[in-house]
One Martini backbone bead per residue (centre of mass of N, CA, C, O) as a GRO file, in nm:
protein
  344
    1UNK     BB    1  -5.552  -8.346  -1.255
    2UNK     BB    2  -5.729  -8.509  -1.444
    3UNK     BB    3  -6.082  -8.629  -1.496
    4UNK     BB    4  -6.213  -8.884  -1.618
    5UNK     BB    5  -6.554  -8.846  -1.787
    6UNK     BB    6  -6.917  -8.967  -1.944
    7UNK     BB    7  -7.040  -8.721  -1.888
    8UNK     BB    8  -7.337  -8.529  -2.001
    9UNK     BB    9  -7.348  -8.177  -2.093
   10UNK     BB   10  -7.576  -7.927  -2.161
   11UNK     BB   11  -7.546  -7.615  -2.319
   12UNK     BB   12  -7.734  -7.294  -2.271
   13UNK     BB   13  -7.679  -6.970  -2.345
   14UNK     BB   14  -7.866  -6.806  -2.503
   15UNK     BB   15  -7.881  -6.518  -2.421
   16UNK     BB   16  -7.717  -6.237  -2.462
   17UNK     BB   17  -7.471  -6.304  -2.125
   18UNK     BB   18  -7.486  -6.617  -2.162
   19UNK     BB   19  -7.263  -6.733  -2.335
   20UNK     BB   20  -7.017  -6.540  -2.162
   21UNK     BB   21  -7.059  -6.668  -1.867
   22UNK     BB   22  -7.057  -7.009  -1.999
   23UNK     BB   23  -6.791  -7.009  -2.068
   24UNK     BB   24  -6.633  -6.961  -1.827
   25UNK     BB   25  -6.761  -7.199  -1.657
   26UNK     BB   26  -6.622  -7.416  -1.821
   27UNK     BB   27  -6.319  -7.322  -1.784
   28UNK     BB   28  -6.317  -7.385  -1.505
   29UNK     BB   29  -6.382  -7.681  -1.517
   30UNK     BB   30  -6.152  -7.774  -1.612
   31UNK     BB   31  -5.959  -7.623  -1.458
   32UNK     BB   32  -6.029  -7.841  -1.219
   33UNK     BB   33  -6.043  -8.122  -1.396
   34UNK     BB   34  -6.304  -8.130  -1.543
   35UNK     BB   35  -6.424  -8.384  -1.793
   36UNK     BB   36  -6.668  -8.299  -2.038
   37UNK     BB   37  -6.949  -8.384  -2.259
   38UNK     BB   38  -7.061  -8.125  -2.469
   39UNK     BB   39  -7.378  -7.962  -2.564
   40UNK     BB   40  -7.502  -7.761  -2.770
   41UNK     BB   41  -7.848  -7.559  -2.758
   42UNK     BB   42  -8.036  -7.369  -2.902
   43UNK     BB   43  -8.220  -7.136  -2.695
   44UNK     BB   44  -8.422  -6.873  -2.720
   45UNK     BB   45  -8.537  -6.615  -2.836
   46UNK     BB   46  -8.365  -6.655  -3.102
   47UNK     BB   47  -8.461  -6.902  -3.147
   48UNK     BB   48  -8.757  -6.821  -3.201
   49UNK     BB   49  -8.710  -6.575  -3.402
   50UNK     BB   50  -8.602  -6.781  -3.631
   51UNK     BB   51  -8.769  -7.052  -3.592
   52UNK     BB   52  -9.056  -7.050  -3.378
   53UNK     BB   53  -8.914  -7.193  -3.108
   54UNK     BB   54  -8.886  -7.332  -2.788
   55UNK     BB   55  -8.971  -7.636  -2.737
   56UNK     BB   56  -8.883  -7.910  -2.899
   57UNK     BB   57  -8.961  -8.260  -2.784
   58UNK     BB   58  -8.692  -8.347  -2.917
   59UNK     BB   59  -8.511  -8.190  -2.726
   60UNK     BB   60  -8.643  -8.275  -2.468
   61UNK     BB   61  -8.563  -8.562  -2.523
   62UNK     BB   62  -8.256  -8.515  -2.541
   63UNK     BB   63  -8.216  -8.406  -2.257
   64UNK     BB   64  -8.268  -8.657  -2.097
   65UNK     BB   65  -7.987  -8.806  -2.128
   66UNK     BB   66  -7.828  -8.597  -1.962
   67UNK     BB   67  -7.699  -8.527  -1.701
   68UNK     BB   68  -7.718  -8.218  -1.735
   69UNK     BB   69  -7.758  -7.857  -1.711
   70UNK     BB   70  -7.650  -7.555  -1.870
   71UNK     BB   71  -7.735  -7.203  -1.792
   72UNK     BB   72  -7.737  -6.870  -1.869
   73UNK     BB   73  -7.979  -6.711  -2.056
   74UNK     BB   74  -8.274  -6.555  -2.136
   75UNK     BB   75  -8.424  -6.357  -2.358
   76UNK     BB   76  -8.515  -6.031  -2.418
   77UNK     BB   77  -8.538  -5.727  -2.437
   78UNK     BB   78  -8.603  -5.499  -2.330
   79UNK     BB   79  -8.935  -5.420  -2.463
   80UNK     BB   80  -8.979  -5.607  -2.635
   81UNK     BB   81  -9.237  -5.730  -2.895
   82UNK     BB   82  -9.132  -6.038  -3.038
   83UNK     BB   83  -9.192  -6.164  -2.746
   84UNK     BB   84  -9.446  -6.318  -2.580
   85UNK     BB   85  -9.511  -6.266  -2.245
   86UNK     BB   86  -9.396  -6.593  -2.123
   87UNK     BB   87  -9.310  -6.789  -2.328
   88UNK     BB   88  -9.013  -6.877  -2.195
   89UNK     BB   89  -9.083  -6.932  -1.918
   90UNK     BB   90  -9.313  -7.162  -1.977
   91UNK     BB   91  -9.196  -7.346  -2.255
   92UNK     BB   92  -8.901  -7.353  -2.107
   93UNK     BB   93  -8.848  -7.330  -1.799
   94UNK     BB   94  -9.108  -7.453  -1.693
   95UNK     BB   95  -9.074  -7.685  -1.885
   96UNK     BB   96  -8.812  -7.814  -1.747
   97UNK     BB   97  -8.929  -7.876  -1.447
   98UNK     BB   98  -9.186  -8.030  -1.546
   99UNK     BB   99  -9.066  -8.268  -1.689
  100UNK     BB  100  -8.783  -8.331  -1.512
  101UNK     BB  101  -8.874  -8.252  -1.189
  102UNK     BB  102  -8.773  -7.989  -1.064
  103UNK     BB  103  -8.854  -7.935  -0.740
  104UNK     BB  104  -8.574  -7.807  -0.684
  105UNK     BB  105  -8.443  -7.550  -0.538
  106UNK     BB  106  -8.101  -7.377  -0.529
  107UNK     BB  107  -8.018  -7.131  -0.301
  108UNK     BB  108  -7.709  -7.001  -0.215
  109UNK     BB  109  -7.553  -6.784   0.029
  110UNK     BB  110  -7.224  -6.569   0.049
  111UNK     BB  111  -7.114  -6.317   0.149
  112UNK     BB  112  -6.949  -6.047   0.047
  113UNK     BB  113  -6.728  -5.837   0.034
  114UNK     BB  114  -6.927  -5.497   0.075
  115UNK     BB  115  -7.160  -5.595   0.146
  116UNK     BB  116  -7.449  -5.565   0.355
  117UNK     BB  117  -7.389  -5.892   0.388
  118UNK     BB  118  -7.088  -6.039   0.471
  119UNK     BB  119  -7.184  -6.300   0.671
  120UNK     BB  120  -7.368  -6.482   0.531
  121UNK     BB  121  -7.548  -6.795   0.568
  122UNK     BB  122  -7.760  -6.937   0.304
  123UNK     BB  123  -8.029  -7.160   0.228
  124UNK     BB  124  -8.264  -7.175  -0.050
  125UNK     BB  125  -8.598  -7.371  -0.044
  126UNK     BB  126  -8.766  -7.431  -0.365
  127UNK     BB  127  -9.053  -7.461  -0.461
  128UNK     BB  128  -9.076  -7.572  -0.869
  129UNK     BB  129  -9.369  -7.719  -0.953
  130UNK     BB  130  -9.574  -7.500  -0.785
  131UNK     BB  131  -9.819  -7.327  -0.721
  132UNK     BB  132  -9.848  -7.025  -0.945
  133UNK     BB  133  -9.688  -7.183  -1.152
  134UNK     BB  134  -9.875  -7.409  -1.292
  135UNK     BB  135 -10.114  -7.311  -1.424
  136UNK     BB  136 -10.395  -7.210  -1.292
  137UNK     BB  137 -10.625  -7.093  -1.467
  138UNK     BB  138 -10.814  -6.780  -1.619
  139UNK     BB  139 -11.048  -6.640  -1.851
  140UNK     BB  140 -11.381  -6.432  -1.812
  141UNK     BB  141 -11.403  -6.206  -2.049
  142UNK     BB  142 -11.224  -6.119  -2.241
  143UNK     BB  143 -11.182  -5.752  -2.282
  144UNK     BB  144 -11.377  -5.655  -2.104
  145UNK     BB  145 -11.537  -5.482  -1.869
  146UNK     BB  146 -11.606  -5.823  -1.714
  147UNK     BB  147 -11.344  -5.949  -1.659
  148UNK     BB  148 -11.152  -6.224  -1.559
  149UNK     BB  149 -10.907  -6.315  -1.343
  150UNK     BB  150 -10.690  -6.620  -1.260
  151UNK     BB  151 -10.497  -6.782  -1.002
  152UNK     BB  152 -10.365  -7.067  -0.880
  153UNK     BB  153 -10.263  -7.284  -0.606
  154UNK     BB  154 -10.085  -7.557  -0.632
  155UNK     BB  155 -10.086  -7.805  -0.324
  156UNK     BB  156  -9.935  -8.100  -0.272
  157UNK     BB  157  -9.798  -8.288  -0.066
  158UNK     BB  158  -9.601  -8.423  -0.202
  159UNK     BB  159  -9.450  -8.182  -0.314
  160UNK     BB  160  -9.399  -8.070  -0.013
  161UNK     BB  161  -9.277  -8.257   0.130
  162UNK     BB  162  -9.033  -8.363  -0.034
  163UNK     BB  163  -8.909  -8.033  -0.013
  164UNK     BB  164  -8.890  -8.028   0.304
  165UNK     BB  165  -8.684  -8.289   0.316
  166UNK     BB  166  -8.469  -8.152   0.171
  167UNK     BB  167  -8.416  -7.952   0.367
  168UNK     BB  168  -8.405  -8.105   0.609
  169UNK     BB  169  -8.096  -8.272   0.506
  170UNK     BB  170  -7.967  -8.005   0.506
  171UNK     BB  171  -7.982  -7.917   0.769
  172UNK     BB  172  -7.843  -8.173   0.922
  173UNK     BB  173  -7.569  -8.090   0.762
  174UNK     BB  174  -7.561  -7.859   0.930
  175UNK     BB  175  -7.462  -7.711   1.186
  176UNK     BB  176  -7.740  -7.517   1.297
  177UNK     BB  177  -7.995  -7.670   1.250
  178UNK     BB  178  -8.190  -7.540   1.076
  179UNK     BB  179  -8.529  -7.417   1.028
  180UNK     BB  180  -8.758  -7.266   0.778
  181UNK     BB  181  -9.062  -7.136   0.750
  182UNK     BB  182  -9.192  -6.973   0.490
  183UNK     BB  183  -9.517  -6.783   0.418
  184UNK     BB  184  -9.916  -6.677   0.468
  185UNK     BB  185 -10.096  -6.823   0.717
  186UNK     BB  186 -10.297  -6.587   0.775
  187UNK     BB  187 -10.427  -6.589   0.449
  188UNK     BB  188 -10.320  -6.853   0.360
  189UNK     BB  189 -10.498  -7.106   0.475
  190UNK     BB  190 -10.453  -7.355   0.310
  191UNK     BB  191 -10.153  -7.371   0.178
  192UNK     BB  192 -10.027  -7.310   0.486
  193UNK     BB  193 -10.153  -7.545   0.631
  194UNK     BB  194 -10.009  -7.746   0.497
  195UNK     BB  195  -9.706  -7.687   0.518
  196UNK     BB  196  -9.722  -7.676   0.817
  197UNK     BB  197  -9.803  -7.944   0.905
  198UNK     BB  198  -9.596  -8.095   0.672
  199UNK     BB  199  -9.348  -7.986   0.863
  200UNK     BB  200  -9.418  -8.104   1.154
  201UNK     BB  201  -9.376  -8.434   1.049
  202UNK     BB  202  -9.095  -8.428   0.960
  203UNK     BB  203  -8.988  -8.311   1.195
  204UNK     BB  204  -9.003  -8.567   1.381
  205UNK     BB  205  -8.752  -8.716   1.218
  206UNK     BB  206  -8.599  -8.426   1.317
  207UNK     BB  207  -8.454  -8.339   1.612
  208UNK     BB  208  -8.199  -8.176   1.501
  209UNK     BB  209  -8.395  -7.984   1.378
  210UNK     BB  210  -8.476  -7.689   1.412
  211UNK     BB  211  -8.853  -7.520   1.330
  212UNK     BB  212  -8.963  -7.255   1.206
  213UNK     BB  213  -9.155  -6.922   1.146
  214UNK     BB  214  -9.219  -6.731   0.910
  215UNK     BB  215  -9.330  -6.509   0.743
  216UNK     BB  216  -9.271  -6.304   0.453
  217UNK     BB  217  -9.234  -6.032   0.536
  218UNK     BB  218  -9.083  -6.084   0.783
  219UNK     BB  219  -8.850  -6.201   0.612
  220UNK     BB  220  -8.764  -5.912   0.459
  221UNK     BB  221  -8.656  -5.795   0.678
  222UNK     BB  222  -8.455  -5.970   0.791
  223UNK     BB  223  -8.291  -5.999   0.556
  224UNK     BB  224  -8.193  -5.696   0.613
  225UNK     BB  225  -8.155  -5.690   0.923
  226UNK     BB  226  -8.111  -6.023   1.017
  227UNK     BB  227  -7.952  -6.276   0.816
  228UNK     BB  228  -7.822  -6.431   1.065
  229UNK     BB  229  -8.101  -6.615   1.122
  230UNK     BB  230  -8.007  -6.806   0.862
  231UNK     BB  231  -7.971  -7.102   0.693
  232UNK     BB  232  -8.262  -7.244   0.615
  233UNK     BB  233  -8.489  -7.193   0.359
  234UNK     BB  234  -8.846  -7.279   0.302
  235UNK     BB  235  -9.064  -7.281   0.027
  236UNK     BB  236  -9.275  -7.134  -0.212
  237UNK     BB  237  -9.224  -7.035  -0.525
  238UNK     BB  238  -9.321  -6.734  -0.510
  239UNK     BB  239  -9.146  -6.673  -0.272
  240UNK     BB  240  -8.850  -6.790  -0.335
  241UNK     BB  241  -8.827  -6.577  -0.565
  242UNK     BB  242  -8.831  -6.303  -0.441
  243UNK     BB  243  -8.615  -6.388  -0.198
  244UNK     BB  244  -8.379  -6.423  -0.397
  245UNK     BB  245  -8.339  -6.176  -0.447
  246UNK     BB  246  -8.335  -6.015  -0.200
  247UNK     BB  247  -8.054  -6.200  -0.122
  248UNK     BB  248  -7.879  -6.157  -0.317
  249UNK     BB  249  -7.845  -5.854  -0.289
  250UNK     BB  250  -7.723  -5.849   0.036
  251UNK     BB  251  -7.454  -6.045  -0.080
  252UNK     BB  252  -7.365  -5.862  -0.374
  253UNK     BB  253  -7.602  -5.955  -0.563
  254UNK     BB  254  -7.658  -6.135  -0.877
  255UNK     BB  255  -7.407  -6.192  -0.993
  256UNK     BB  256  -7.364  -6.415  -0.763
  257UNK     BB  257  -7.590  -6.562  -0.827
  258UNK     BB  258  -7.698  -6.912  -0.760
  259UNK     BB  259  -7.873  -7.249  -0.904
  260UNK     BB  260  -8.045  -7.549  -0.835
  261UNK     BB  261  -8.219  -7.797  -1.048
  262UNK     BB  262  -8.359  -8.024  -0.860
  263UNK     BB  263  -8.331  -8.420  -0.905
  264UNK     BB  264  -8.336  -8.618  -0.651
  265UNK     BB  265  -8.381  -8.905  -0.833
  266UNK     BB  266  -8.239  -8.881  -1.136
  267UNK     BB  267  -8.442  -8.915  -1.369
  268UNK     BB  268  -8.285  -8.667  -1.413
  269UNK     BB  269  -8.178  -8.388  -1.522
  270UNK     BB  270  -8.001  -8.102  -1.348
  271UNK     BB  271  -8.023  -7.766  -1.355
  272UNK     BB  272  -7.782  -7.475  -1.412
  273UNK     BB  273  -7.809  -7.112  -1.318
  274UNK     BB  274  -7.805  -6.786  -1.292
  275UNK     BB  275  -8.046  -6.541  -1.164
  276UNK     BB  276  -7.989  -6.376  -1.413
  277UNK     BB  277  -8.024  -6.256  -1.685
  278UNK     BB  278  -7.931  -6.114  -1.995
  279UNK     BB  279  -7.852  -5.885  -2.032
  280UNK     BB  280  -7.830  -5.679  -2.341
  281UNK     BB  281  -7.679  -5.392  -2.256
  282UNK     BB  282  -7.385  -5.578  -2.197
  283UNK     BB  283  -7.370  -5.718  -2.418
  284UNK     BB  284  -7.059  -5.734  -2.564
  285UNK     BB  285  -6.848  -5.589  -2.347
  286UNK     BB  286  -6.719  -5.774  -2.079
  287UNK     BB  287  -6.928  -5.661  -1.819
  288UNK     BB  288  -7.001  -5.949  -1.724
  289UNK     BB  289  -7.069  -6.117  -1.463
  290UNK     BB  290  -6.962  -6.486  -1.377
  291UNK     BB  291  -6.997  -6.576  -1.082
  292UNK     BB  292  -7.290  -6.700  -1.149
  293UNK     BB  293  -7.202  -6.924  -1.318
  294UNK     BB  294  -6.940  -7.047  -1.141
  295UNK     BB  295  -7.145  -7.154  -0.922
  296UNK     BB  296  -7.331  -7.334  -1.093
  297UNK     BB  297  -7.083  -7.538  -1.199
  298UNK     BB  298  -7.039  -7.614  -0.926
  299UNK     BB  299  -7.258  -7.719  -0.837
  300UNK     BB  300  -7.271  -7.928  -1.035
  301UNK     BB  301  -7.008  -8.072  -0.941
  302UNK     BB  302  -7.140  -8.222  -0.717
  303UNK     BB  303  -7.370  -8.382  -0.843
  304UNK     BB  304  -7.151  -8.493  -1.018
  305UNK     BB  305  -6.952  -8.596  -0.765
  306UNK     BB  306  -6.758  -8.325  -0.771
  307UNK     BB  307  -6.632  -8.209  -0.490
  308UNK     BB  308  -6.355  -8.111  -0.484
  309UNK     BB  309  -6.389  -7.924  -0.746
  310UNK     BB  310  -6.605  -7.761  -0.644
  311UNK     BB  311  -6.479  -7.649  -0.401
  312UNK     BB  312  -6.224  -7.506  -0.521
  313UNK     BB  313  -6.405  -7.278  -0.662
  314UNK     BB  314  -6.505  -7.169  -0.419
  315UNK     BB  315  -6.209  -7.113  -0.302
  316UNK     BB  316  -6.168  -6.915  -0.541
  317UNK     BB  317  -6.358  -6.711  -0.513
  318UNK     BB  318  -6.291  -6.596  -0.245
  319UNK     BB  319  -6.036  -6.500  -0.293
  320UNK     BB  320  -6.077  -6.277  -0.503
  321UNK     BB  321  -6.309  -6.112  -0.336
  322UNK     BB  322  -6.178  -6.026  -0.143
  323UNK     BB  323  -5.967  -5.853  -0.357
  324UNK     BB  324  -6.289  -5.810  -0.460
  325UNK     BB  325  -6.516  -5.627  -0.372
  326UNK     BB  326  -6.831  -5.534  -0.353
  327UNK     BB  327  -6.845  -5.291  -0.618
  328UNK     BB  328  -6.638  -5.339  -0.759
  329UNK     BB  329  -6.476  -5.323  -1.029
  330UNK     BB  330  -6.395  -5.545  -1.336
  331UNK     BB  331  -6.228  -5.577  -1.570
  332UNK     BB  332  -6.363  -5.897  -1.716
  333UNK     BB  333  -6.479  -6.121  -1.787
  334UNK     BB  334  -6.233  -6.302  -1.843
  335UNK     BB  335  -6.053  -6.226  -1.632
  336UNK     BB  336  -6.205  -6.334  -1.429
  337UNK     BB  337  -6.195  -6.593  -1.492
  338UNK     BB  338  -5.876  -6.612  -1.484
  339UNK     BB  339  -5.873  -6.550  -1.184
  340UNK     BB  340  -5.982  -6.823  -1.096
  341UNK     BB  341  -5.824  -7.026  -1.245
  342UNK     BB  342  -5.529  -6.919  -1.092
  343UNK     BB  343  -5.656  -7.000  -0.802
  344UNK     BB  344  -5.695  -7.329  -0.808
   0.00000   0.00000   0.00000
């Protein structure tokens, strides 16, 4: 049964693999039952360099309007310099987080079989508008053989609090109520000071929830070592991005890594994209990976209250993988789609 709704979603399908991924992705949401009305929107490396923008203001007043944001990758191909670098991740990608409001990153990971970790299931939430991705910083003689440069990382209360709390109210609502604070208090003594206090105080309001602290280094061996003794960890911005590649990898690739940019306050649109790049190596060839792009509009159906949707996609991947474990060829992009669409 079709599920009729005025819910209204921007799709970004970018550069590469990004266009032939968020296909797939759309596909399956049909055939999941839910119809939404969807606007494409060129932008990315292409688009900048066929017209020299990059976001420009009327889009992303346009943006605002729109109930989510689907996307599926941006960037230029490697070594390409016709892309000044950086400019499509601050101009494009973080400026969508922070106009957006996108403070919370969340990234599931779900072992699938034949991985490192076939068996982990763990929540990674990742502080997304502020650390040193805020870009607080600058040069002094640029060029010269006395220059300087500087990268500061911006952590306020409000920012860092907001995030922990999204986070104890996830880890409270799974079974193990864990929740982990990844940092590196002994060396970060400022920043890593403020996220300890307080995660200490949010703490006090949720009893039921268990809470940890690893440093970073440590978590990146356990994340190895010893992967189901995390629920949920929460982190900040650049420890969050280290942290899900290298989650990714241990649960069974990146291709399967899913996230989403939430603005849980819903003042506006929430962002969903799987964490794999543009891969233009690959793209046109039909081998591009589906499955983190249906996961990232599984995670957008659920936010967009299509919780049984959802639900249904993410248990139609699950049984694909038992008979595809990871690591194992599959047929094409489209055929991956259509072996979903057929088990949901």
């Amino acid at each position: 049964m079709s599920t009729r709704t005025s819910q209204r979603v921007a799709v970004i399908g970018g550069d590469g693999i990004g266009p032939e991924v968020t296909a797939e992705a759309l596909k399956v949401v049909a055939a999941a039952g839910v119809q939404l009305e969807t606007t494409d929107f060129e932008l990315g490396a292409a688009h900048y360099l066929a017209s020299g923008d990059v976001l420009p203001d009327a889009t992303l007043e346009e943006l605002r309007g729109f109930d989510a944001i689907l996307l599926g990758a941006v960037g230029p191909p490697v070594g390409s310099t016709e892309v000044p670098n950086g400019l499509l991740e601050r101009g494009l990608l973080l400026r969508l987080r922070f106009e957006l409001d996108l403070y919370v990153n969340l990234r599931p990971f779900t072992g699938t079989p034949g991985a490192p970790a076939p068996d982990c299931d763990f929540v990674v939430i990742r502080e997304n508008t502020e650390g040193t991705y805020a870009g607080e910083g600058g040069f002094l003689r640029k060029g010269t053989p006395y220059e300087v440069a500087t990268q500061g990382s911006v952590n306020t209360r409000m920012g860092v609090e907001r995030c922990l709390r999204f986070a104890f109210e996830l880890a409270a609502g799974r079974p193990r109520q864990q929740l982990t604070l990844v940092h590196k208090t002994n060396v970060l003594t400022f920043a890593g000071d403020l996220w300890q206090r307080a995660a200490k105080d949010v703490a006090a309001e949720y009893p039921g929830v268990r809470l940890d602290y690893n440093h970073v280094d440590a978590a990146c061996i356990y994340l190895v070592e010893q992967p189901g003794r995390y629920d949920v960890i929460v982190t900040d911005n650049l420890f969050g991005d280290i942290l899900t590649d290298l989650a990714g990898a241990i649960a069974g690739g990146i291709g399967f890594a899913a996230s989403a940019n939430l603005n849980p306050a819903r003042t506006g649109p929430s962002l969903f994209e799987p964490v794999h790049g543009a891969a233009h190596d690959i793209a046109g060839t039909g081998t591009a990976n589906p499955l983190a792009a249906i996961r990232s509009a599984a995670l957008m159906l659920d936010h967009l209250g299509h919780a049984e949707a959802a639900e249904r996609v993410f248990k139609a991947i699950s049984i694909y993988l038992a008979e595809h474990p990871a690591g194992e060829p599959f047929p094409s992009t489209v055929a991956v789609g259509d072996a979903i669409v057929e088990r949901l």
